[in-house]
Amino acid sequence: MSIHPLPPPEQPTGLGRLPVARWFVATGLASVIALTGGIVLTVLMIEAVRDAGPRPTVEAQLDRLNAALVVLFVVVVAVAVGLAFIVRYTVLKPIAQLTEQVRTVAGGDFDHRLRVDRPAELAELSSHIDAMRGRVVAAWRTAEDQADELRRSNGELEQFAYVASHDLQEPLRKIASFTQMLEQRYGDQLDDRAKQYIHYSVDGAKRMQLLINDLLDFSRVGRTSGERVVTDTGEALRLALDNLSAMIEDTGAVVTSDELPKVIGNRLQLVQLFQNLVENAVKFRSEAPPRVHIGVRRAGEMWEFSCSDNGIGVEPKYADRIFLIFQRLHPRDVYPGTGIGLALCRKIIDFHGGQLWLDGDAEGPGTTFRWTLPATEEDE
């Protein structure tokens, strides 16, 4: 199995740039030079003593010392050669072998086994690394299988979305249309209860259409029109307010904002995000005229936005529940809607790599939502 190779390793710095073999060679040469220099110096000193004309016994001892130095030099050379052989075949060669095997794996051949027979420490290390390699490969294969299954599931969801947008809505439109025609033609023959039943039927069909459309919007996030580019959030807010202009005018709402920055995002989805949040702020209003403010501040590599209102507010204990799909805190006859708006907002923010949450510590009445979006490279 060959997959994408790993990135190149970081280059060592300082003394770490020298391979371990060169360290051994340099240390060995330094030791040999020091030993040779010591022996030469000792021999020169012995010759100087001999030139001074010592007694025969002293000269005999000097001869023995010369012989001992020669023997010592031969032994040291033999030991050095032996150590070099041992280091070469028990340390340097296994390390080079393990390094080459690791390079092969890093190059993309993740099925290549790692195995070093000696020494015991390197053999144990190679076995542990190979075990980790096996686990990574197994997990990767499992992830690939799951990705294939996910792609298949997404294909089925896209097919379902097509069916839902066409085949399921057509019967609903017919139910609503023919029920209204029934009321128009036979309205004078129906009592108040029958007209109420017709109203329930039409309202139910329309709510089902709205629910299907919201579900389609929820399923499309991240799958269609998902390109993220540099986007002006101020322009996105303006388009969202244009879509809500009738609602804002009817309720007398006032929507203000800071100077909004450019972010990395999807324009259509950001418009939908602002529209849902502002719509919720206006919908769940108190007795006072709605006032909504969109704020922003820099938070590291992200922009942190906020949407604050003076509405009825949300208790902190419901901070997680309100982001679940179809979860409502109020009856439908009091506050209309499908209960999918905040779930859609969170999915949009998750797709953009940010976070969306309810600020339970915000000052003042009403509700404050906060969310983050990635900044552009120019801002960084």
CSV table of C-alpha atoms in Angstrom, one decimal:
chain,number,residue,atom,x,y,z
A,1,MET,CA,0.0,0.0,0.0
A,2,SER,CA,1.4,3.4,-1.0
A,3,ILE,CA,-0.2,6.6,0.2
A,4,HIS,CA,1.0,10.2,0.3
A,5,PRO,CA,4.5,10.5,1.7
A,6,LEU,CA,5.2,12.2,5.0
A,7,PRO,CA,6.7,15.8,4.9
A,8,PRO,CA,10.5,16.0,4.9
A,9,PRO,CA,12.1,15.9,8.4
A,10,GLU,CA,13.3,19.0,10.2
A,11,GLN,CA,16.9,19.6,9.6
A,12,PRO,CA,19.1,19.4,12.7
A,13,THR,CA,21.0,22.4,13.9
A,14,GLY,CA,24.3,23.0,15.7
A,15,LEU,CA,26.4,20.0,16.5
A,16,GLY,CA,23.4,17.8,15.9
A,17,ARG,CA,24.1,18.1,12.1
A,18,LEU,CA,27.1,15.7,12.5
A,19,PRO,CA,26.1,12.0,12.0
A,20,VAL,CA,26.9,9.7,14.9
A,21,ALA,CA,29.6,7.9,12.8
A,22,ARG,CA,31.6,11.0,12.5
A,23,TRP,CA,31.4,11.6,16.2
A,24,PHE,CA,32.9,8.2,16.8
A,25,VAL,CA,35.7,8.8,14.2
A,26,ALA,CA,36.5,12.2,15.6
A,27,THR,CA,36.6,10.9,19.2
A,28,GLY,CA,38.8,7.9,18.1
A,29,LEU,CA,41.2,10.1,16.2
A,30,ALA,CA,41.5,12.5,19.1
A,31,SER,CA,42.2,9.6,21.5
A,32,VAL,CA,44.8,8.1,19.2
A,33,ILE,CA,46.6,11.4,18.7
A,34,ALA,CA,46.7,12.1,22.4
A,35,LEU,CA,48.0,8.6,23.2
A,36,THR,CA,50.6,8.7,20.4
A,37,GLY,CA,51.7,12.1,21.6
A,38,GLY,CA,52.1,10.9,25.1
A,39,ILE,CA,54.1,7.9,24.1
A,40,VAL,CA,56.4,10.0,21.8
A,41,LEU,CA,57.0,12.5,24.6
A,42,THR,CA,57.8,9.6,27.0
A,43,VAL,CA,60.3,8.1,24.5
A,44,LEU,CA,62.0,11.5,24.1
A,45,MET,CA,62.3,11.8,27.8
A,46,ILE,CA,63.8,8.3,28.1
A,47,GLU,CA,66.3,9.2,25.4
A,48,ALA,CA,67.2,12.3,27.2
A,49,VAL,CA,67.9,10.4,30.3
A,50,ARG,CA,70.1,7.9,28.4
A,51,ASP,CA,72.1,10.7,27.0
A,52,ALA,CA,72.9,11.8,30.6
A,53,GLY,CA,74.8,8.5,31.1
A,54,PRO,CA,72.8,6.7,33.8
A,55,ARG,CA,74.0,3.7,35.7
A,56,PRO,CA,73.5,0.3,34.0
A,57,THR,CA,70.6,-0.6,36.3
A,58,VAL,CA,68.7,2.5,35.3
A,59,GLU,CA,69.4,1.9,31.6
A,60,ALA,CA,68.0,-1.6,31.9
A,61,GLN,CA,64.8,-0.2,33.5
A,62,LEU,CA,64.6,2.3,30.6
A,63,ASP,CA,64.8,-0.6,28.1
A,64,ARG,CA,62.0,-2.3,29.9
A,65,LEU,CA,59.9,0.9,29.9
A,66,ASN,CA,60.4,1.2,26.2
A,67,ALA,CA,59.2,-2.3,25.7
A,68,ALA,CA,56.2,-1.7,27.9
A,69,LEU,CA,55.3,1.4,25.9
A,70,VAL,CA,55.5,-0.5,22.7
A,71,VAL,CA,53.3,-3.2,24.1
A,72,LEU,CA,50.9,-0.6,25.4
A,73,PHE,CA,50.7,1.1,22.0
A,74,VAL,CA,50.0,-2.2,20.3
A,75,VAL,CA,47.4,-3.2,22.8
A,76,VAL,CA,45.7,0.2,22.5
A,77,VAL,CA,45.7,0.0,18.7
A,78,ALA,CA,44.2,-3.5,18.9
A,79,VAL,CA,41.5,-2.3,21.3
A,80,ALA,CA,40.7,0.7,19.1
A,81,VAL,CA,40.4,-1.6,16.1
A,82,GLY,CA,38.2,-3.9,18.1
A,83,LEU,CA,36.0,-1.1,19.4
A,84,ALA,CA,35.7,0.3,15.9
A,85,PHE,CA,34.6,-3.1,14.6
A,86,ILE,CA,32.1,-3.5,17.4
A,87,VAL,CA,30.7,0.0,17.0
A,88,ARG,CA,30.5,-0.4,13.2
A,89,TYR,CA,28.5,-3.7,13.3
A,90,THR,CA,26.5,-3.4,16.5
A,91,VAL,CA,25.6,0.3,16.5
A,92,LEU,CA,26.3,2.3,13.3
A,93,LYS,CA,25.2,-0.3,10.8
A,94,PRO,CA,21.9,-1.2,12.7
A,95,ILE,CA,21.2,2.5,13.0
A,96,ALA,CA,21.8,3.1,9.3
A,97,GLN,CA,19.6,0.1,8.6
A,98,LEU,CA,16.7,1.4,10.8
A,99,THR,CA,17.1,4.9,9.3
A,100,GLU,CA,16.8,3.5,5.7
A,101,GLN,CA,13.7,1.5,6.7
A,102,VAL,CA,12.2,4.6,8.3
A,103,ARG,CA,12.9,6.6,5.2
A,104,THR,CA,11.1,4.0,3.1
A,105,VAL,CA,8.1,4.2,5.3
A,106,ALA,CA,8.2,8.0,5.3
A,107,GLY,CA,8.4,8.0,1.6
A,108,GLY,CA,4.9,6.5,1.4
A,109,ASP,CA,5.4,2.7,1.5
A,110,PHE,CA,3.5,2.2,4.8
A,111,ASP,CA,3.4,-1.5,4.4
A,112,HIS,CA,7.2,-1.8,4.7
A,113,ARG,CA,8.1,-3.6,7.9
A,114,LEU,CA,10.7,-2.2,10.3
A,115,ARG,CA,13.1,-4.8,11.7
A,116,VAL,CA,16.6,-4.6,13.3
A,117,ASP,CA,18.2,-7.7,14.9
A,118,ARG,CA,20.9,-6.0,17.0
A,119,PRO,CA,21.6,-4.6,19.4
A,120,ALA,CA,18.9,-5.5,21.9
A,121,GLU,CA,17.9,-1.9,22.5
A,122,LEU,CA,17.5,-1.1,18.8
A,123,ALA,CA,15.7,-4.4,18.2
A,124,GLU,CA,13.2,-3.4,20.9
A,125,LEU,CA,12.9,0.1,19.5
A,126,SER,CA,12.3,-1.1,15.9
A,127,SER,CA,9.6,-3.6,17.1
A,128,HIS,CA,7.8,-0.8,18.9
A,129,ILE,CA,8.0,1.5,15.9
A,130,ASP,CA,6.8,-1.3,13.6
A,131,ALA,CA,3.9,-2.0,16.0
A,132,MET,CA,2.9,1.7,15.9
A,133,ARG,CA,3.2,1.6,12.1
A,134,GLY,CA,0.9,-1.3,11.9
A,135,ARG,CA,-1.7,0.4,14.1
A,136,VAL,CA,-1.5,3.6,12.0
A,137,VAL,CA,-2.0,1.6,8.8
A,138,ALA,CA,-4.9,-0.3,10.3
A,139,ALA,CA,-6.6,2.9,11.5
A,140,TRP,CA,-6.0,4.5,8.1
A,141,ARG,CA,-7.6,1.6,6.3
A,142,THR,CA,-10.5,1.7,8.7
A,143,ALA,CA,-10.8,5.5,8.1
A,144,GLU,CA,-10.7,4.9,4.3
A,145,ASP,CA,-13.5,2.3,4.6
A,146,GLN,CA,-15.5,4.8,6.7
A,147,ALA,CA,-14.8,7.6,4.2
A,148,ASP,CA,-16.1,5.4,1.4
A,149,GLU,CA,-19.2,4.6,3.5
A,150,LEU,CA,-19.7,8.3,4.2
A,151,ARG,CA,-19.4,9.2,0.6
A,152,ARG,CA,-22.0,6.6,-0.2
A,153,SER,CA,-24.2,7.9,2.5
A,154,ASN,CA,-23.8,11.5,1.3
A,155,GLY,CA,-24.8,10.4,-2.1
A,156,GLU,CA,-27.9,8.9,-0.7
A,157,LEU,CA,-28.6,12.1,1.2
A,158,GLU,CA,-28.2,14.1,-1.9
A,159,GLN,CA,-30.7,11.9,-3.7
A,160,PHE,CA,-33.1,12.2,-0.7
A,161,ALA,CA,-32.7,16.0,-0.8
A,162,TYR,CA,-33.7,16.0,-4.4
A,163,VAL,CA,-36.7,13.9,-3.7
A,164,ALA,CA,-37.6,16.0,-0.7
A,165,SER,CA,-37.3,19.2,-2.7
A,166,HIS,CA,-39.5,18.0,-5.6
A,167,ASP,CA,-41.6,14.8,-4.9
A,168,LEU,CA,-42.4,15.5,-1.3
A,169,GLN,CA,-43.4,19.1,-1.7
A,170,GLU,CA,-45.6,18.6,-4.6
A,171,PRO,CA,-48.3,16.7,-2.7
A,172,LEU,CA,-48.1,19.3,0.1
A,173,ARG,CA,-48.8,22.1,-2.4
A,174,LYS,CA,-51.7,20.1,-3.8
A,175,ILE,CA,-53.2,19.6,-0.3
A,176,ALA,CA,-52.9,23.2,0.6
A,177,SER,CA,-54.2,24.4,-2.8
A,178,PHE,CA,-57.2,22.1,-3.1
A,179,THR,CA,-58.1,22.6,0.5
A,180,GLN,CA,-58.2,26.3,0.0
A,181,MET,CA,-60.3,25.8,-3.2
A,182,LEU,CA,-62.7,23.6,-1.2
A,183,GLU,CA,-63.2,26.5,1.3
A,184,GLN,CA,-63.7,29.0,-1.5
A,185,ARG,CA,-66.3,26.9,-3.4
A,186,TYR,CA,-68.2,25.5,-0.4
A,187,GLY,CA,-67.5,28.1,2.2
A,188,ASP,CA,-71.1,29.1,2.6
A,189,GLN,CA,-72.1,25.5,3.3
A,190,LEU,CA,-69.4,24.9,6.0
A,191,ASP,CA,-69.9,25.7,9.7
A,192,ASP,CA,-67.2,27.3,11.8
A,193,ARG,CA,-65.7,24.0,12.9
A,194,ALA,CA,-65.3,22.8,9.3
A,195,LYS,CA,-63.6,26.1,8.4
A,196,GLN,CA,-61.3,25.6,11.4
A,197,TYR,CA,-60.4,22.1,10.2
A,198,ILE,CA,-59.6,23.5,6.8
A,199,HIS,CA,-57.4,26.1,8.4
A,200,TYR,CA,-55.5,23.4,10.4
A,201,SER,CA,-55.0,21.4,7.2
A,202,VAL,CA,-53.6,24.4,5.2
A,203,ASP,CA,-51.4,25.5,8.1
A,204,GLY,CA,-50.1,22.0,8.6
A,205,ALA,CA,-49.2,21.7,4.9
A,206,LYS,CA,-47.4,25.0,4.9
A,207,ARG,CA,-45.5,24.2,8.1
A,208,MET,CA,-44.4,20.9,6.5
A,209,GLN,CA,-43.1,22.7,3.5
A,210,LEU,CA,-41.2,25.1,5.7
A,211,LEU,CA,-39.8,22.3,7.6
A,212,ILE,CA,-38.7,20.5,4.5
A,213,ASN,CA,-37.0,23.6,3.2
A,214,ASP,CA,-35.2,24.1,6.5
A,215,LEU,CA,-34.0,20.5,6.5
A,216,LEU,CA,-32.7,21.0,3.0
A,217,ASP,CA,-30.8,24.1,4.0
A,218,PHE,CA,-29.4,22.2,7.0
A,219,SER,CA,-28.2,19.2,4.9
A,220,ARG,CA,-26.6,21.5,2.2
A,221,VAL,CA,-24.2,23.2,4.6
A,222,GLY,CA,-20.7,22.1,3.6
A,223,ARG,CA,-21.8,20.0,0.7
A,224,THR,CA,-23.0,22.5,-1.9
A,225,SER,CA,-21.6,26.0,-2.5
A,226,GLY,CA,-19.0,25.2,0.1
A,227,GLU,CA,-16.1,27.3,-1.3
A,228,ARG,CA,-14.5,29.6,1.4
A,229,VAL,CA,-12.9,32.8,0.2
A,230,VAL,CA,-12.2,36.2,1.5
A,231,THR,CA,-15.7,37.6,2.4
A,232,ASP,CA,-16.8,41.0,3.7
A,233,THR,CA,-19.0,40.2,6.7
A,234,GLY,CA,-20.3,43.8,6.6
A,235,GLU,CA,-21.7,43.1,3.1
A,236,ALA,CA,-23.1,39.8,4.3
A,237,LEU,CA,-24.9,41.5,7.2
A,238,ARG,CA,-26.3,44.2,4.8
A,239,LEU,CA,-27.8,41.4,2.5
A,240,ALA,CA,-29.3,39.7,5.6
A,241,LEU,CA,-30.9,42.9,6.7
A,242,ASP,CA,-32.3,43.5,3.2
A,243,ASN,CA,-34.0,40.0,3.4
A,244,LEU,CA,-35.4,40.9,6.8
A,245,SER,CA,-36.4,44.5,5.9
A,246,ALA,CA,-40.2,43.8,6.1
A,247,MET,CA,-39.9,42.2,9.5
A,248,ILE,CA,-37.6,44.9,10.9
A,249,GLU,CA,-40.0,47.7,9.6
A,250,ASP,CA,-43.1,46.0,11.1
A,251,THR,CA,-41.5,45.6,14.5
A,252,GLY,CA,-39.7,48.9,14.6
A,253,ALA,CA,-36.4,47.1,15.3
A,254,VAL,CA,-33.1,48.9,15.3
A,255,VAL,CA,-30.1,46.9,14.1
A,256,THR,CA,-26.6,48.4,14.6
A,257,SER,CA,-23.1,47.0,14.1
A,258,ASP,CA,-19.4,47.7,14.6
A,259,GLU,CA,-17.2,48.0,11.5
A,260,LEU,CA,-17.2,44.4,10.4
A,261,PRO,CA,-14.0,42.8,9.0
A,262,LYS,CA,-13.3,40.5,6.1
A,263,VAL,CA,-13.0,36.8,7.0
A,264,ILE,CA,-12.4,33.4,5.2
A,265,GLY,CA,-15.9,32.1,4.6
A,266,ASN,CA,-18.7,31.3,2.3
A,267,ARG,CA,-20.8,34.4,1.4
A,268,LEU,CA,-24.2,32.7,1.1
A,269,GLN,CA,-23.8,30.8,4.4
A,270,LEU,CA,-22.6,33.9,6.3
A,271,VAL,CA,-25.7,35.8,5.0
A,272,GLN,CA,-27.8,32.9,6.3
A,273,LEU,CA,-26.0,33.0,9.6
A,274,PHE,CA,-26.6,36.8,10.2
A,275,GLN,CA,-30.2,36.5,8.9
A,276,ASN,CA,-31.1,33.7,11.4
A,277,LEU,CA,-29.5,35.3,14.4
A,278,VAL,CA,-31.0,38.8,13.7
A,279,GLU,CA,-34.4,37.1,12.9
A,280,ASN,CA,-34.3,35.3,16.3
A,281,ALA,CA,-33.4,38.5,18.1
A,282,VAL,CA,-36.3,40.3,16.6
A,283,LYS,CA,-38.7,37.4,17.0
A,284,PHE,CA,-38.1,36.7,20.6
A,285,ARG,CA,-38.5,40.3,21.6
A,286,SER,CA,-39.8,41.8,24.8
A,287,GLU,CA,-42.3,44.6,25.2
A,288,ALA,CA,-39.7,47.2,24.3
A,289,PRO,CA,-38.9,47.8,20.6
A,290,PRO,CA,-36.2,45.3,19.5
A,291,ARG,CA,-32.6,46.6,19.5
A,292,VAL,CA,-29.9,44.3,18.0
A,293,HIS,CA,-26.2,45.0,17.9
A,294,ILE,CA,-23.6,43.0,16.0
A,295,GLY,CA,-20.2,43.5,17.6
A,296,VAL,CA,-16.7,42.1,16.7
A,297,ARG,CA,-13.2,42.0,18.3
A,298,ARG,CA,-10.0,40.3,17.5
A,299,ALA,CA,-9.1,37.0,19.3
A,300,GLY,CA,-5.8,35.6,18.1
A,301,GLU,CA,-6.1,34.2,14.6
A,302,MET,CA,-9.9,34.5,14.7
A,303,TRP,CA,-12.5,37.3,14.7
A,304,GLU,CA,-15.0,37.0,17.6
A,305,PHE,CA,-18.5,38.2,16.6
A,306,SER,CA,-21.4,38.9,18.9
A,307,CYS,CA,-25.1,39.4,18.4
A,308,SER,CA,-26.8,41.1,21.4
A,309,ASP,CA,-30.5,42.0,21.8
A,310,ASN,CA,-32.9,43.3,24.5
A,311,GLY,CA,-35.4,40.4,24.1
A,312,ILE,CA,-36.8,37.9,26.5
A,313,GLY,CA,-33.4,36.2,27.0
A,314,VAL,CA,-32.4,32.5,27.4
A,315,GLU,CA,-31.7,30.8,30.7
A,316,PRO,CA,-28.1,29.5,30.9
A,317,LYS,CA,-29.4,26.0,31.7
A,318,TYR,CA,-30.7,25.8,28.1
A,319,ALA,CA,-27.4,26.9,26.6
A,320,ASP,CA,-26.8,23.5,24.9
A,321,ARG,CA,-30.4,22.5,24.2
A,322,ILE,CA,-31.1,25.5,22.0
A,323,PHE,CA,-28.5,24.4,19.4
A,324,LEU,CA,-30.1,21.0,18.9
A,325,ILE,CA,-32.2,20.5,15.9
A,326,PHE,CA,-36.0,20.8,16.4
A,327,GLN,CA,-35.6,21.8,20.0
A,328,ARG,CA,-38.0,24.6,21.1
A,329,LEU,CA,-38.3,26.4,24.4
A,330,HIS,CA,-41.6,28.1,23.6
A,331,PRO,CA,-44.9,26.8,22.1
A,332,ARG,CA,-45.3,27.1,18.3
A,333,ASP,CA,-48.4,29.3,18.6
A,334,VAL,CA,-46.5,31.9,20.6
A,335,TYR,CA,-43.3,32.0,18.6
A,336,PRO,CA,-43.5,30.4,15.1
A,337,GLY,CA,-40.7,28.5,13.5
A,338,THR,CA,-39.3,25.0,13.0
A,339,GLY,CA,-36.6,25.0,15.8
A,340,ILE,CA,-33.8,24.5,13.3
A,341,GLY,CA,-32.4,28.0,13.0
A,342,LEU,CA,-29.7,27.9,15.7
A,343,ALA,CA,-28.7,24.3,14.8
A,344,LEU,CA,-28.2,25.6,11.3
A,345,CYS,CA,-26.1,28.5,12.6
A,346,ARG,CA,-23.9,26.2,14.6
A,347,LYS,CA,-23.4,23.9,11.6
A,348,ILE,CA,-22.4,26.8,9.4
A,349,ILE,CA,-19.8,28.0,12.1
A,350,ASP,CA,-18.5,24.4,12.5
A,351,PHE,CA,-18.0,24.2,8.7
A,352,HIS,CA,-15.9,27.4,8.9
A,353,GLY,CA,-13.7,26.1,11.7
A,354,GLY,CA,-15.1,28.4,14.4
A,355,GLN,CA,-17.3,28.1,17.5
A,356,LEU,CA,-20.8,29.4,18.3
A,357,TRP,CA,-22.0,29.7,21.9
A,358,LEU,CA,-24.5,31.4,24.2
A,359,ASP,CA,-22.8,34.0,26.4
A,360,GLY,CA,-24.3,33.4,29.8
A,361,ASP,CA,-22.2,36.1,31.4
A,362,ALA,CA,-23.2,38.9,29.1
A,363,GLU,CA,-24.4,42.1,30.9
A,364,GLY,CA,-27.8,43.6,30.4
A,365,PRO,CA,-31.1,42.1,29.4
A,366,GLY,CA,-31.8,39.9,26.4
A,367,THR,CA,-29.5,37.4,24.8
A,368,THR,CA,-26.0,37.5,23.5
A,369,PHE,CA,-24.6,34.9,21.0
A,370,ARG,CA,-20.9,34.8,20.2
A,371,TRP,CA,-19.1,33.0,17.4
A,372,THR,CA,-15.6,33.0,15.8
A,373,LEU,CA,-14.5,33.0,12.2
A,374,PRO,CA,-11.0,32.7,10.7
A,375,ALA,CA,-9.2,36.0,9.8
A,376,THR,CA,-7.7,36.7,6.5
A,377,GLU,CA,-3.9,36.5,5.9
A,378,GLU,CA,-3.8,40.3,5.5
A,379,ASP,CA,-5.3,40.8,8.9
A,380,GLU,CA,-2.7,38.4,10.4
